[in-house]
Amino acid sequence: MNVSTPLLEKWMHVLLYTFGLLLITEWLRPVEKLTDTGNIVVFVLFVIFSLLLHYFHFHWLIRCTLLSVYIMISVQFLHSKTALFEFSWFKGNLLDFTANLSNIYDGKWELLSNPFRTFLFFLLLWLVTYLIHYWVMVKQSIFFFFMLTVIFISILDTFTPYDGDKAMIRIIIIGFAMLGLLALMRLSIQEQLRFSRAPIKKWILILTGMIVISVLFGFGAPKFSPQWPDPVPYITSYSDKVMKEDSSSTDKRVGYDEDDSELGGSIEPDSSIVFYNNAPAGHYWKVENKDVYTGKGWVSLEGIDFFTFSNGQEMTSLNTYDIPEVVKADEMSARVSMMELYSHILHPQSGYLKKVEGKKGKEFKFYKDMDKIISEKEDGESLLLKEYEMTYDMPRFDMAELRKVTEPDETMGVLMDKNTLLPEGLPNRIYDLASQLTINETNWYDKAKAIENYFDGPDFVYSKDDIAYPEANQDYVDQFLFETQIGYCDNYSTAMVVLLRAANIPARWVKGYTEGEKSIYKGESVYKVTNNNAHSWVEVYFSGIGWVPFEPTKGFAGEVEFYNSDLKQDDIKNSETDTPANAEQKKMETSERHDTPDKDTQASRDRFVGSQEGIVKWTSITLISLLMLVTIGYFSRRKWIPHLQILRYKKKSGSHFTTAYLLLLKQLKRDGLARPEGQTLREYAAYVDAVYGTDEMQKLTARYELIIYRGDVENGEWEHLQIGWESLMKKTSS
């Protein structure tokens, strides 16, 4: 029994769509493994649904409507708890869609909401399914998509944790099967062969045997050891080398680094995200303290004094947890999601940690001298936690109590020896400057504020560029204070600690991160902290109170809350701007009064600027939308141009046949049936009729040849030939 070409095509298309679906799933598997994307089944069903609509030749308008409804239902199912047809849901999604378009226009990709990201992912899959349909049905070649899949999995296998060995085997099997089936289908269409079932079975058996033998040979054949080195460490080391060469070996990249023994030099920005946190208020995050200043940088004696606590253990039961009575504190909790994995646990600056709980954490080691927490496994090895939650008390410091401290008490002997230590040979002018800055103050708090405010003067400049290293015989702080007076947080914080110690006030150097900026992560409002937020600051010890943070770096606020219990409630509003804690705020307000126009003028100006920005924004969105529509129209012209031409010639009469015939030839070329060079019109017409299963093209061609070559005059033939012409035009757009 012979199998006709249309029947063979039908079953080939079923198999090819199935294999195309399997190739798309190979793109979805890594997405599920490497990202937080879940519910992959919903996306696979969407691909199946889209391919089915293509296979059964649904009209494009019906197809778009059905797929849009599927996307709408899926987004509601994945991201909303409200009923599907509630008006509030439609309204909320419309507002969300508009807001996300605005974020895209502003380049704020990180603020895109999860429902909108899901919508964009559906659009991408929609495009991919159309390409599968186009390559199978029109081009009858899947090689390009097959090679793209191989390259995609190879890159992921090389540069990410995704293991692509099994995926590559599946892709090779699927790809070879599709290439073999497409070769058979092309042979059947082009040569108009009618196969019996026996040859088809032989073809499939030979193809299956070739694939099986190839796979088994790939497994069993001897393999060379890697001929090239692993590209990942090579690329990393090469990029580091280039960066150092480009910056004359003096520039560093901003971010956390354990080694602080050689401070100085310029630093390059790095906006890589380190972690997200959902703390109720923005504050600094501490990694560790360092106590020993060497004249060039900071070192720490790790491991001398530590204690351990278990995952989820309440630290209030430990002797180390003690909030002084004079310190007020507010309980907070935060979840930290790490993007760059470290073994240390971030904790709030000067906060009293109550509990740390990680999904995989077993035990934590707390180094008291460094104020550093390390996560560990049961065997004592360091553990990199991707996410953990913590509960802590965030203190508020009373300036009245801080001002009571004027000297160390009897319990601070060891602490004073350790935290007032300075290297031998420290230049005398540093001691002189410390004395000069604090000579008029009587307590440690005001002395610390005097030193802190000193760096706010006009002589000091904050910059990360063109920062010099100290000479071999030069002190790092001395160079900054008396020569360059330009630098970033390490310069300011180290200089303040050294000046405090020179004034016999115990201080230590702290490093971590600033609060970051507001963002959206997993649909939640959070703080996003990048390597650019890496920072260092100062802590001063006050008897009976503990370690209190100070922020000397120009342009940084510190995010620490101070209040003054000596002030009467009625006087706070009038007096608070005169306290040292609010000195910087007062300067900012004064500057604003001098530089800012009156409120009415500014409001009018803001409204005008806002309206102009709105006009520009929506004009741009409209133009982009029109450009997208034009682009879509151009690439889909094969589908809509025939219908437009049919309407155009519907009611025409007279001599229009030759023009319509030439339009048909042009449309056939768009449909992938271009007339080969040297082929006669009759041969070409027979080929077209064989493809579409008609005899209309040969009839039209016969009449066209009579008009062109014999000189017959058109005399009402259009009315008789129009039905066949319209039929062929519609077939080219299907």
XYZ file of C-alpha atoms in Angstrom:
734
model
C 0.000 0.000 0.000
C 1.402 3.359 -1.060
C 1.454 6.335 1.262
C 0.488 9.615 -0.400
C 2.620 12.718 0.004
C -0.032 14.648 2.032
C -0.478 11.710 4.418
C 3.277 11.331 4.807
C 3.587 15.069 5.484
C 0.849 14.883 8.092
C 2.590 12.202 10.141
C 5.984 13.805 9.618
C 4.650 17.073 10.988
C 3.309 15.286 14.073
C 6.705 13.738 14.735
C 8.604 16.934 13.996
C 6.395 19.028 16.280
C 6.900 16.423 19.015
C 10.670 16.509 18.614
C 10.546 20.320 18.498
C 8.702 20.276 21.818
C 11.425 18.046 23.286
C 14.099 20.477 22.093
C 12.293 23.395 23.748
C 12.112 21.458 27.033
C 15.915 21.198 26.916
C 15.942 25.012 27.078
C 13.506 24.991 30.006
C 15.343 22.440 32.150
C 18.321 24.745 32.926
C 15.923 27.621 33.683
C 14.369 25.523 36.431
C 17.756 24.393 37.767
C 19.663 27.688 37.676
C 16.955 30.214 38.602
C 14.063 30.567 41.007
C 11.583 29.855 38.223
C 9.080 27.198 39.245
C 5.948 25.573 37.796
C 7.741 24.654 34.557
C 4.813 22.363 33.695
C 2.669 25.472 33.061
C 5.157 26.678 30.443
C 5.508 23.229 28.826
C 1.721 23.017 28.482
C 1.760 26.442 26.856
C 4.304 25.216 24.280
C 2.181 22.122 23.563
C -0.966 24.228 23.211
C 0.770 26.684 20.853
C 2.176 23.907 18.641
C -1.232 22.227 18.434
C -2.819 25.478 17.264
C -0.156 25.757 14.566
C -0.563 22.129 13.525
C -4.343 22.385 13.053
C -3.966 25.660 11.105
C -6.105 27.857 13.334
C -6.522 31.376 12.054
C -3.898 33.689 13.499
C -6.529 35.818 15.239
C -8.069 32.797 16.975
C -4.612 31.512 17.861
C -3.571 34.823 19.415
C -6.817 35.060 21.369
C -6.569 31.538 22.806
C -2.909 31.896 23.743
C -3.533 35.307 25.329
C -6.303 33.809 27.451
C -3.970 30.986 28.499
C -1.292 33.495 29.507
C -3.781 35.572 31.478
C -5.113 32.533 33.348
C -1.584 31.245 34.039
C -0.324 34.577 35.400
C -3.377 34.787 37.656
C -2.874 31.177 38.788
C 0.826 31.681 39.550
C 0.772 35.128 41.160
C -2.702 35.975 42.451
C -5.152 34.587 44.975
C -8.124 36.558 43.682
C -10.789 35.151 41.390
C -9.921 35.287 37.697
C -12.829 37.412 36.530
C -12.879 39.912 39.368
C -12.598 43.491 38.126
C -10.017 44.311 40.797
C -7.699 41.669 39.349
C -7.967 43.130 35.835
C -7.450 46.645 37.143
C -4.460 45.647 39.278
C -2.790 43.837 36.386
C -3.376 46.763 34.047
C -1.711 49.120 36.526
C 1.131 46.640 37.040
C 1.610 46.317 33.273
C 1.737 50.102 32.831
C 4.188 50.526 35.710
C 6.486 47.844 34.296
C 6.482 49.445 30.859
C 7.608 52.637 32.572
C 10.382 50.709 34.377
C 11.547 49.228 31.071
C 11.628 52.679 29.517
C 13.661 53.994 32.481
C 16.033 51.011 32.332
C 15.050 49.814 35.833
C 15.005 46.122 34.958
C 15.429 45.007 38.564
C 12.090 46.636 39.483
C 10.055 44.504 37.076
C 7.405 42.599 39.010
C 7.255 38.806 38.964
C 3.897 38.681 37.105
C 5.347 40.876 34.366
C 8.504 38.741 34.176
C 6.268 35.692 33.765
C 4.362 37.488 30.999
C 7.634 38.257 29.172
C 8.724 34.623 29.528
C 5.454 33.493 27.930
C 6.052 35.898 25.032
C 9.512 34.413 24.536
C 8.084 30.885 24.440
C 5.395 32.062 22.027
C 8.086 33.340 19.678
C 10.067 30.094 19.977
C 7.027 27.950 19.130
C 6.353 30.107 16.078
C 9.968 29.639 14.976
C 9.624 25.858 15.393
C 6.499 25.991 13.218
C 8.274 28.193 10.653
C 11.348 25.985 10.427
C 9.306 22.776 10.174
C 6.434 23.872 7.925
C 7.999 26.555 5.736
C 11.752 26.092 5.651
C 11.653 22.341 6.365
C 14.989 22.687 8.128
C 15.607 22.488 11.848
C 19.411 22.478 11.736
C 19.796 26.088 12.913
C 17.654 25.592 16.030
C 19.361 22.267 16.699
C 22.802 23.893 16.638
C 21.593 26.780 18.816
C 20.428 24.256 21.413
C 23.774 22.443 21.349
C 25.680 25.719 21.784
C 23.324 26.899 24.563
C 23.711 23.706 26.618
C 27.479 23.651 26.000
C 27.861 27.178 27.367
C 25.740 26.398 30.431
C 27.670 23.199 31.079
C 30.966 25.102 30.892
C 30.182 28.285 32.803
C 27.417 27.309 35.266
C 26.742 24.479 37.747
C 24.299 22.897 35.255
C 25.411 19.406 34.172
C 24.720 19.123 30.460
C 26.012 15.580 29.788
C 22.624 13.841 29.689
C 21.010 16.851 28.025
C 23.575 16.721 25.210
C 22.815 13.026 24.568
C 19.090 13.758 24.403
C 19.680 16.707 22.061
C 21.830 14.650 19.675
C 19.185 11.912 19.501
C 16.349 14.400 18.947
C 18.329 16.490 16.449
C 19.466 13.564 14.298
C 15.917 12.170 14.271
C 14.501 15.512 13.112
C 17.160 15.953 10.428
C 16.481 12.460 9.062
C 12.711 12.906 9.012
C 12.969 16.308 7.337
C 15.257 14.831 4.664
C 12.627 12.174 3.920
C 9.833 14.761 3.774
C 11.773 17.077 1.441
C 12.563 14.132 -0.832
C 8.897 13.153 -0.963
C 7.698 16.699 -1.778
C 10.346 17.709 -4.277
C 10.412 14.452 -6.231
C 6.680 13.694 -5.845
C 7.467 10.151 -4.705
C 4.787 7.836 -3.406
C 6.317 5.522 -0.826
C 4.908 2.237 0.313
C 5.033 1.504 4.001
C 7.948 -0.891 3.647
C 10.479 1.744 2.414
C 9.321 4.172 5.085
C 9.860 1.544 7.765
C 13.310 0.814 6.330
C 14.149 4.526 6.376
C 13.074 4.829 10.003
C 14.961 1.654 10.999
C 18.133 2.838 9.272
C 17.798 6.273 10.873
C 17.221 4.724 14.318
C 20.142 2.371 13.840
C 22.437 5.228 12.829
C 21.446 7.237 15.899
C 21.868 4.262 18.259
C 25.249 3.340 16.786
C 26.419 6.963 16.989
C 25.411 7.245 20.641
C 26.947 3.886 21.580
C 30.119 4.765 19.693
C 30.262 8.073 21.548
C 29.994 6.233 24.856
C 32.328 3.355 24.058
C 35.058 4.983 21.992
C 38.292 5.956 23.768
C 38.342 9.606 24.704
C 41.173 12.087 24.809
C 41.831 13.956 28.005
C 40.913 17.657 27.801
C 43.149 19.274 25.195
C 42.370 22.826 26.345
C 42.495 24.194 29.894
C 39.287 24.938 31.772
C 38.213 28.306 30.287
C 36.519 29.607 33.449
C 39.637 30.118 35.618
C 41.562 31.198 32.542
C 39.026 33.902 31.671
C 38.837 35.012 35.309
C 42.595 35.236 35.711
C 42.978 36.925 32.344
C 40.371 39.559 33.183
C 42.087 40.219 36.513
C 45.403 40.510 34.702
C 43.991 42.939 32.149
C 42.398 45.024 34.901
C 45.690 45.238 36.760
C 47.675 46.062 33.624
C 45.140 48.664 32.583
C 45.366 50.360 35.966
C 49.138 50.059 36.357
C 48.621 47.431 39.078
C 47.197 49.991 41.488
C 43.422 49.757 41.032
C 41.279 47.318 42.973
C 37.656 46.344 42.533
C 35.239 47.477 45.206
C 33.755 44.731 47.390
C 34.492 42.571 50.403
C 38.027 41.247 50.791
C 39.499 39.541 53.846
C 42.955 41.011 53.255
C 43.202 44.631 54.480
C 46.903 44.625 55.253
C 47.762 46.974 52.354
C 45.241 49.813 52.100
C 45.357 52.501 49.462
C 45.054 52.845 45.716
C 42.063 53.558 43.501
C 39.101 51.185 43.320
C 36.895 50.287 40.379
C 33.092 50.195 40.807
C 31.234 46.873 40.740
C 27.439 46.784 40.708
C 27.228 42.991 41.177
C 24.495 42.149 43.674
C 25.830 40.642 46.914
C 22.588 40.093 48.818
C 18.987 41.171 49.309
C 17.384 41.759 52.705
C 13.872 42.593 53.827
C 14.820 44.476 56.992
C 12.048 46.837 58.167
C 14.477 49.763 58.047
C 17.726 50.415 56.220
C 20.905 50.001 58.264
C 24.538 49.004 57.868
C 25.498 45.322 57.786
C 28.650 44.208 59.564
C 31.032 41.464 58.495
C 33.879 41.890 60.999
C 36.091 44.201 63.079
C 39.833 44.538 62.879
C 41.907 45.786 65.784
C 45.581 45.933 64.845
C 46.692 48.919 62.767
C 50.119 48.331 61.185
C 50.734 51.706 59.560
C 49.787 50.256 56.163
C 46.487 48.558 56.910
C 44.613 46.291 59.320
C 45.162 42.733 60.536
C 43.264 40.630 63.035
C 44.146 37.796 65.393
C 41.482 35.288 64.376
C 40.427 32.345 66.474
C 41.643 33.431 69.914
C 38.260 33.832 71.579
C 35.068 32.347 70.143
C 31.938 30.454 71.101
C 29.533 28.342 69.089
C 25.764 28.344 68.863
C 23.419 26.133 66.899
C 21.081 26.928 64.048
C 17.956 28.625 65.395
C 19.275 28.847 68.965
C 18.025 31.748 71.090
C 21.162 33.708 71.949
C 19.422 35.542 74.786
C 20.211 32.491 76.899
C 23.954 32.965 76.406
C 26.139 35.049 78.670
C 27.350 37.054 75.699
C 23.908 38.568 75.083
C 23.406 41.574 77.322
C 21.679 44.870 76.471
C 22.687 47.624 78.925
C 19.812 49.226 80.786
C 20.629 52.673 79.377
C 20.295 51.437 75.788
C 16.857 51.304 74.208
C 16.321 48.717 71.502
C 13.659 47.759 68.964
C 13.268 44.119 67.941
C 13.569 43.493 64.203
C 13.815 40.515 61.924
C 15.224 40.173 58.425
C 15.722 37.540 55.768
C 19.027 37.705 53.896
C 19.236 36.176 50.406
C 22.836 35.878 49.247
C 23.715 36.274 45.577
C 27.459 35.979 46.230
C 28.130 33.173 48.667
C 30.414 33.647 51.678
C 30.956 31.603 54.828
C 30.430 34.634 57.059
C 27.011 35.711 58.297
C 26.055 39.351 57.864
C 24.591 40.969 60.977
C 23.345 44.496 61.763
C 25.897 47.067 62.872
C 25.873 47.429 66.660
C 22.712 45.298 66.760
C 22.196 42.683 69.454
C 21.789 39.415 67.561
C 19.157 37.109 69.079
C 18.838 34.242 66.593
C 20.168 33.065 63.228
C 18.369 30.386 61.260
C 19.520 28.998 57.915
C 17.869 26.309 55.827
C 21.039 24.214 55.695
C 23.026 25.653 58.590
C 24.030 23.371 61.455
C 26.297 25.452 63.651
C 27.703 28.955 63.850
C 31.010 30.104 65.295
C 31.081 33.622 66.805
C 34.519 35.241 67.066
C 34.055 37.824 69.816
C 37.195 39.844 69.141
C 36.332 40.185 65.464
C 32.545 40.306 65.966
C 32.428 37.857 63.074
C 30.060 34.909 62.592
C 31.003 31.895 60.465
C 28.535 29.192 59.346
C 29.836 25.648 59.603
C 28.834 22.087 58.795
C 28.759 19.310 61.394
C 32.349 18.352 60.521
C 33.558 21.918 61.122
C 33.995 22.875 57.468
C 32.764 26.270 56.322
C 29.242 26.316 54.869
C 28.047 28.767 52.247
C 24.475 29.702 53.099
C 22.297 31.021 50.278
C 19.537 32.254 52.586
C 19.061 32.749 56.315
C 16.818 34.648 58.699
C 17.782 36.531 61.823
C 16.166 38.257 64.752
C 17.948 41.129 66.466
C 17.514 44.182 68.684
C 18.481 47.462 67.008
C 19.745 49.952 69.652
C 19.063 53.664 70.063
C 21.803 55.513 71.930
C 21.210 58.231 74.514
C 23.688 61.085 74.037
C 23.195 62.124 77.648
C 24.466 58.718 78.811
C 27.303 58.731 76.288
C 28.478 62.137 77.551
C 28.835 60.718 81.072
C 31.817 58.641 79.964
C 35.033 60.613 80.431
C 37.558 57.888 81.184
C 37.857 54.087 81.255
C 36.548 52.153 84.224
C 38.403 49.461 86.149
C 37.067 46.627 83.951
C 38.500 48.017 80.719
C 42.199 47.325 81.198
C 42.577 44.634 78.536
C 40.184 46.402 76.185
C 42.130 49.684 76.484
C 45.450 47.968 75.795
C 44.045 46.326 72.680
C 41.927 49.124 71.227
C 44.250 52.063 71.831
C 47.268 50.274 70.376
C 49.161 52.201 67.685
C 52.297 51.234 65.767
C 55.668 52.461 66.926
C 57.004 55.385 64.960
C 53.582 56.891 64.281
C 54.262 60.522 63.275
C 53.905 62.983 66.165
C 51.749 65.325 64.118
C 48.935 62.742 64.286
C 49.034 62.931 68.109
C 49.157 66.712 67.895
C 46.115 66.824 65.612
C 44.160 64.508 67.928
C 44.942 66.729 70.897
C 44.039 69.866 68.967
C 40.643 68.464 67.894
C 39.626 67.235 71.356
C 41.190 69.806 73.669
C 37.944 71.718 74.255
C 35.824 68.614 74.949
C 35.447 66.892 78.314
C 33.816 63.570 77.456
C 34.480 60.785 74.978
C 31.315 61.284 72.946
C 31.978 64.944 72.178
C 35.620 64.169 71.451
C 34.580 61.440 69.024
C 32.083 63.793 67.359
C 34.753 66.514 67.081
C 37.017 64.100 65.212
C 34.136 62.806 63.118
C 33.059 66.320 62.131
C 36.635 67.263 61.272
C 36.417 65.125 58.115
C 33.353 67.047 56.992
C 35.539 70.108 56.409
C 36.237 71.571 52.954
C 39.821 70.286 52.905
C 38.737 66.645 52.523
C 37.420 65.203 49.265
C 35.655 61.878 48.775
C 36.874 60.008 45.691
C 37.678 56.469 44.553
C 39.890 57.601 41.685
C 43.544 58.599 41.613
C 44.161 57.475 45.192
C 47.834 56.980 45.946
C 49.469 54.191 47.919
C 51.712 55.361 50.766
C 55.441 55.178 50.184
C 57.421 52.368 51.789
C 58.448 54.524 54.767
C 55.165 56.456 54.952
C 52.196 55.928 57.259
C 48.830 55.394 55.522
C 46.900 57.725 57.865
C 49.601 60.374 57.934
C 49.600 60.528 54.146
C 45.804 60.984 54.046
C 45.573 63.567 56.863
C 48.415 65.839 55.889
C 49.208 65.283 52.209
C 46.493 63.954 49.907
C 43.278 64.549 51.949
C 41.426 62.634 49.235
C 40.094 59.113 49.532
C 37.175 56.825 50.255
C 35.777 55.036 53.311
C 38.968 53.121 54.202
C 40.919 56.377 54.381
C 38.337 58.193 56.511
C 37.518 55.341 58.902
C 41.137 54.319 59.478
C 42.154 57.933 60.081
C 39.376 58.423 62.652
C 40.284 55.236 64.542
C 43.928 56.288 64.679
C 43.050 59.806 65.892
C 40.719 58.373 68.563
C 43.430 56.013 69.788
C 45.919 58.877 69.765
C 43.459 60.646 72.115
C 43.407 57.487 74.317
C 39.816 56.597 73.359
C 39.233 52.869 72.561
C 38.128 52.436 68.952
C 38.123 49.741 66.318
C 37.807 49.508 62.533
C 34.644 47.896 61.131
C 33.876 46.665 57.637
C 30.693 45.512 55.942
C 28.054 47.096 53.736
C 25.796 50.151 53.746
C 22.020 49.710 53.615
C 21.780 49.542 49.782
C 18.762 50.738 47.850
C 15.116 49.726 47.614
C 14.311 47.090 45.009
C 11.975 44.176 44.234
C 13.034 40.554 44.769
C 10.647 37.629 44.345
C 7.747 40.070 44.357
C 8.761 41.598 47.698
C 10.056 45.074 48.511
C 13.627 44.624 49.763
C 16.997 46.343 50.048
C 19.432 45.452 47.276
C 23.072 45.546 48.368
C 25.841 45.425 45.752
C 29.621 45.397 45.874
C 29.448 49.171 45.476
C 27.891 49.243 48.959
C 30.988 47.690 50.575
C 32.012 50.095 53.323
C 34.075 50.618 56.476
C 33.318 52.721 59.530
C 34.292 53.214 63.189
C 33.116 51.900 66.564
C 33.977 53.522 69.907
C 33.619 51.745 73.250
C 31.751 53.494 76.075
C 31.805 52.056 79.577
C 28.403 50.687 80.588
C 27.041 51.062 77.059
C 29.243 49.098 74.670
C 30.409 49.685 71.135
C 28.815 52.678 69.395
C 29.217 53.298 65.629
C 30.448 56.557 64.092
C 30.557 57.560 60.428
C 33.469 59.840 59.397
C 33.252 59.241 55.626
C 32.125 62.334 53.804
C 28.654 62.007 52.295
C 27.550 59.028 54.423
C 24.941 59.225 57.200
C 25.618 56.104 59.259
C 21.948 55.145 59.848
C 22.390 55.072 63.662
C 19.702 56.580 65.891
C 20.731 58.944 68.698
C 18.477 60.810 71.122
C 19.068 63.088 74.116
C 17.168 62.291 77.309
C 18.376 65.562 78.906
C 16.184 67.575 76.569
C 12.631 68.261 77.659
C 9.994 67.094 75.228
C 8.923 70.676 74.460
C 12.469 71.701 73.646
C 13.394 68.819 71.385
C 12.075 70.427 68.206
C 14.045 73.625 68.848
C 17.221 71.987 70.087
C 17.682 68.810 68.099
C 19.175 70.535 65.077
C 21.961 71.906 67.265
C 23.135 68.516 68.568
C 26.261 66.986 67.082
C 24.223 64.014 65.878
C 22.259 66.304 63.588
C 25.019 68.671 62.521
C 25.193 67.221 59.045
C 21.437 67.465 58.624
C 21.565 71.141 59.618
C 24.223 71.796 57.005
C 22.141 70.085 54.350
C 19.053 72.103 55.283
C 21.033 75.360 55.221
C 22.419 74.466 51.825
C 18.936 73.686 50.551
C 17.637 77.076 51.745
C 20.361 78.874 49.800
C 20.164 76.804 46.642
C 16.470 75.901 46.328
C 13.813 78.246 44.834
C 10.616 78.979 46.750
C 8.048 76.182 47.040
C 5.475 77.556 44.605
C 8.048 78.169 41.901
C 9.637 74.788 42.467
C 6.263 73.028 42.441
C 5.325 74.688 39.155
C 8.673 73.781 37.693
C 8.340 70.179 38.879
C 4.871 69.909 37.342
C 6.151 71.303 34.052
C 9.185 69.008 33.994
C 7.017 66.068 35.010
C 4.509 66.737 32.245
C 7.298 67.106 29.694
C 8.879 63.861 30.844
C 5.484 62.154 30.662
C 4.920 63.382 27.103
C 8.375 62.234 26.025
C 7.944 58.880 27.757
C 4.553 58.032 26.273
C 5.557 59.361 22.863
C 8.543 57.016 22.952
C 6.368 54.102 24.044
C 3.910 54.847 21.224
C 6.692 55.044 18.642
C 8.239 51.812 19.902
C 4.833 50.114 19.766
C 4.291 51.326 16.209
C 7.765 50.128 15.257
C 7.003 46.717 16.740
C 3.698 46.530 14.835
C 5.436 47.494 11.587
C 8.133 44.880 12.216
C 5.554 42.190 12.970
C 3.593 43.228 9.877
C 6.688 42.997 7.701
C 7.706 39.528 8.859
C 4.127 38.235 8.648
C 3.397 39.794 5.236
C 3.120 36.340 3.672
C -0.081 35.841 5.677
C -1.863 39.152 5.234
C -0.805 40.386 1.799
C -2.774 37.659 -0.101
C -6.004 38.585 1.682
C -5.396 42.248 0.908
C -4.795 41.452 -2.780
C -7.905 39.268 -2.930
C -10.010 42.155 -1.600
C -8.334 44.484 -4.082
C -9.157 42.298 -7.102
C -12.533 41.050 -5.819
C -14.735 43.374 -7.851
C -12.362 44.153 -10.694
C -13.164 43.190 -14.225
C -11.433 43.496 -17.563
C -7.704 43.145 -18.217
C -6.328 42.291 -14.820
C -5.271 38.698 -15.239
C -1.585 39.222 -16.130
C -1.061 41.612 -13.227
C -2.759 39.198 -10.830
C -0.655 36.305 -12.150
C 2.591 38.201 -11.484
C 1.382 38.970 -7.964
C 0.771 35.250 -7.468
C 4.350 34.450 -8.553
C 5.651 37.000 -6.062
C 3.531 35.549 -3.269
C 4.693 32.012 -4.069
C 8.251 33.235 -3.668
C 7.361 34.627 -0.198
C 5.927 31.227 0.672
C 9.244 29.548 -0.073
C 8.323 28.277 -3.545
C 10.601 30.487 -5.615
C 10.928 29.536 -9.269
C 14.411 28.091 -9.888
C 16.544 29.724 -12.556
C 16.132 27.998 -15.933
C 12.861 26.274 -15.053
C 9.983 26.839 -17.479
C 6.667 28.209 -16.280
C 4.926 24.925 -17.095
C 7.424 22.890 -15.033
C 7.135 25.385 -12.226
C 3.308 25.279 -12.360
C 3.326 21.477 -12.127
C 5.604 21.665 -9.081
C 3.352 24.226 -7.360
C 0.238 22.123 -8.010
C 2.042 19.074 -6.609
C 2.878 20.965 -3.408
C -0.658 22.267 -2.900
C -2.501 19.265 -4.347
C -4.381 21.252 -7.049
C -4.326 21.818 -10.797
C -5.140 25.546 -10.646
C -1.585 26.800 -11.237
C -1.270 24.885 -14.511
C -4.574 26.329 -15.765
C -3.527 29.866 -14.877
C -0.082 29.367 -16.439
C -1.504 27.983 -19.671
C -3.680 31.061 -20.116
C -0.814 33.402 -19.139
C 1.472 31.839 -21.782
C -1.162 32.308 -24.469
C -1.428 35.986 -23.606
C 2.322 36.569 -23.340
C 3.751 34.352 -26.086
C 0.907 34.181 -28.640
C -0.392 37.670 -28.082
C -3.937 36.758 -27.175
C -5.936 39.645 -25.798
C -7.517 39.485 -22.390
C -11.205 39.450 -22.955
C -13.115 38.739 -19.778
C -10.960 35.767 -18.706
C -10.482 37.212 -15.232
C -13.997 36.344 -14.126
C -13.388 32.673 -15.028
C -9.867 32.406 -13.564
C -10.404 34.459 -10.413
C -11.610 31.515 -8.281
C -8.464 29.488 -8.972
C -6.227 32.514 -8.403
C -7.879 33.282 -5.041
C -7.597 29.633 -3.994
C -3.858 29.594 -4.620
C -3.344 32.942 -2.911
C -5.105 31.622 0.215
C -3.013 28.454 0.197
C 0.198 30.476 0.191
C -0.886 32.262 3.375
C -1.982 29.172 5.311
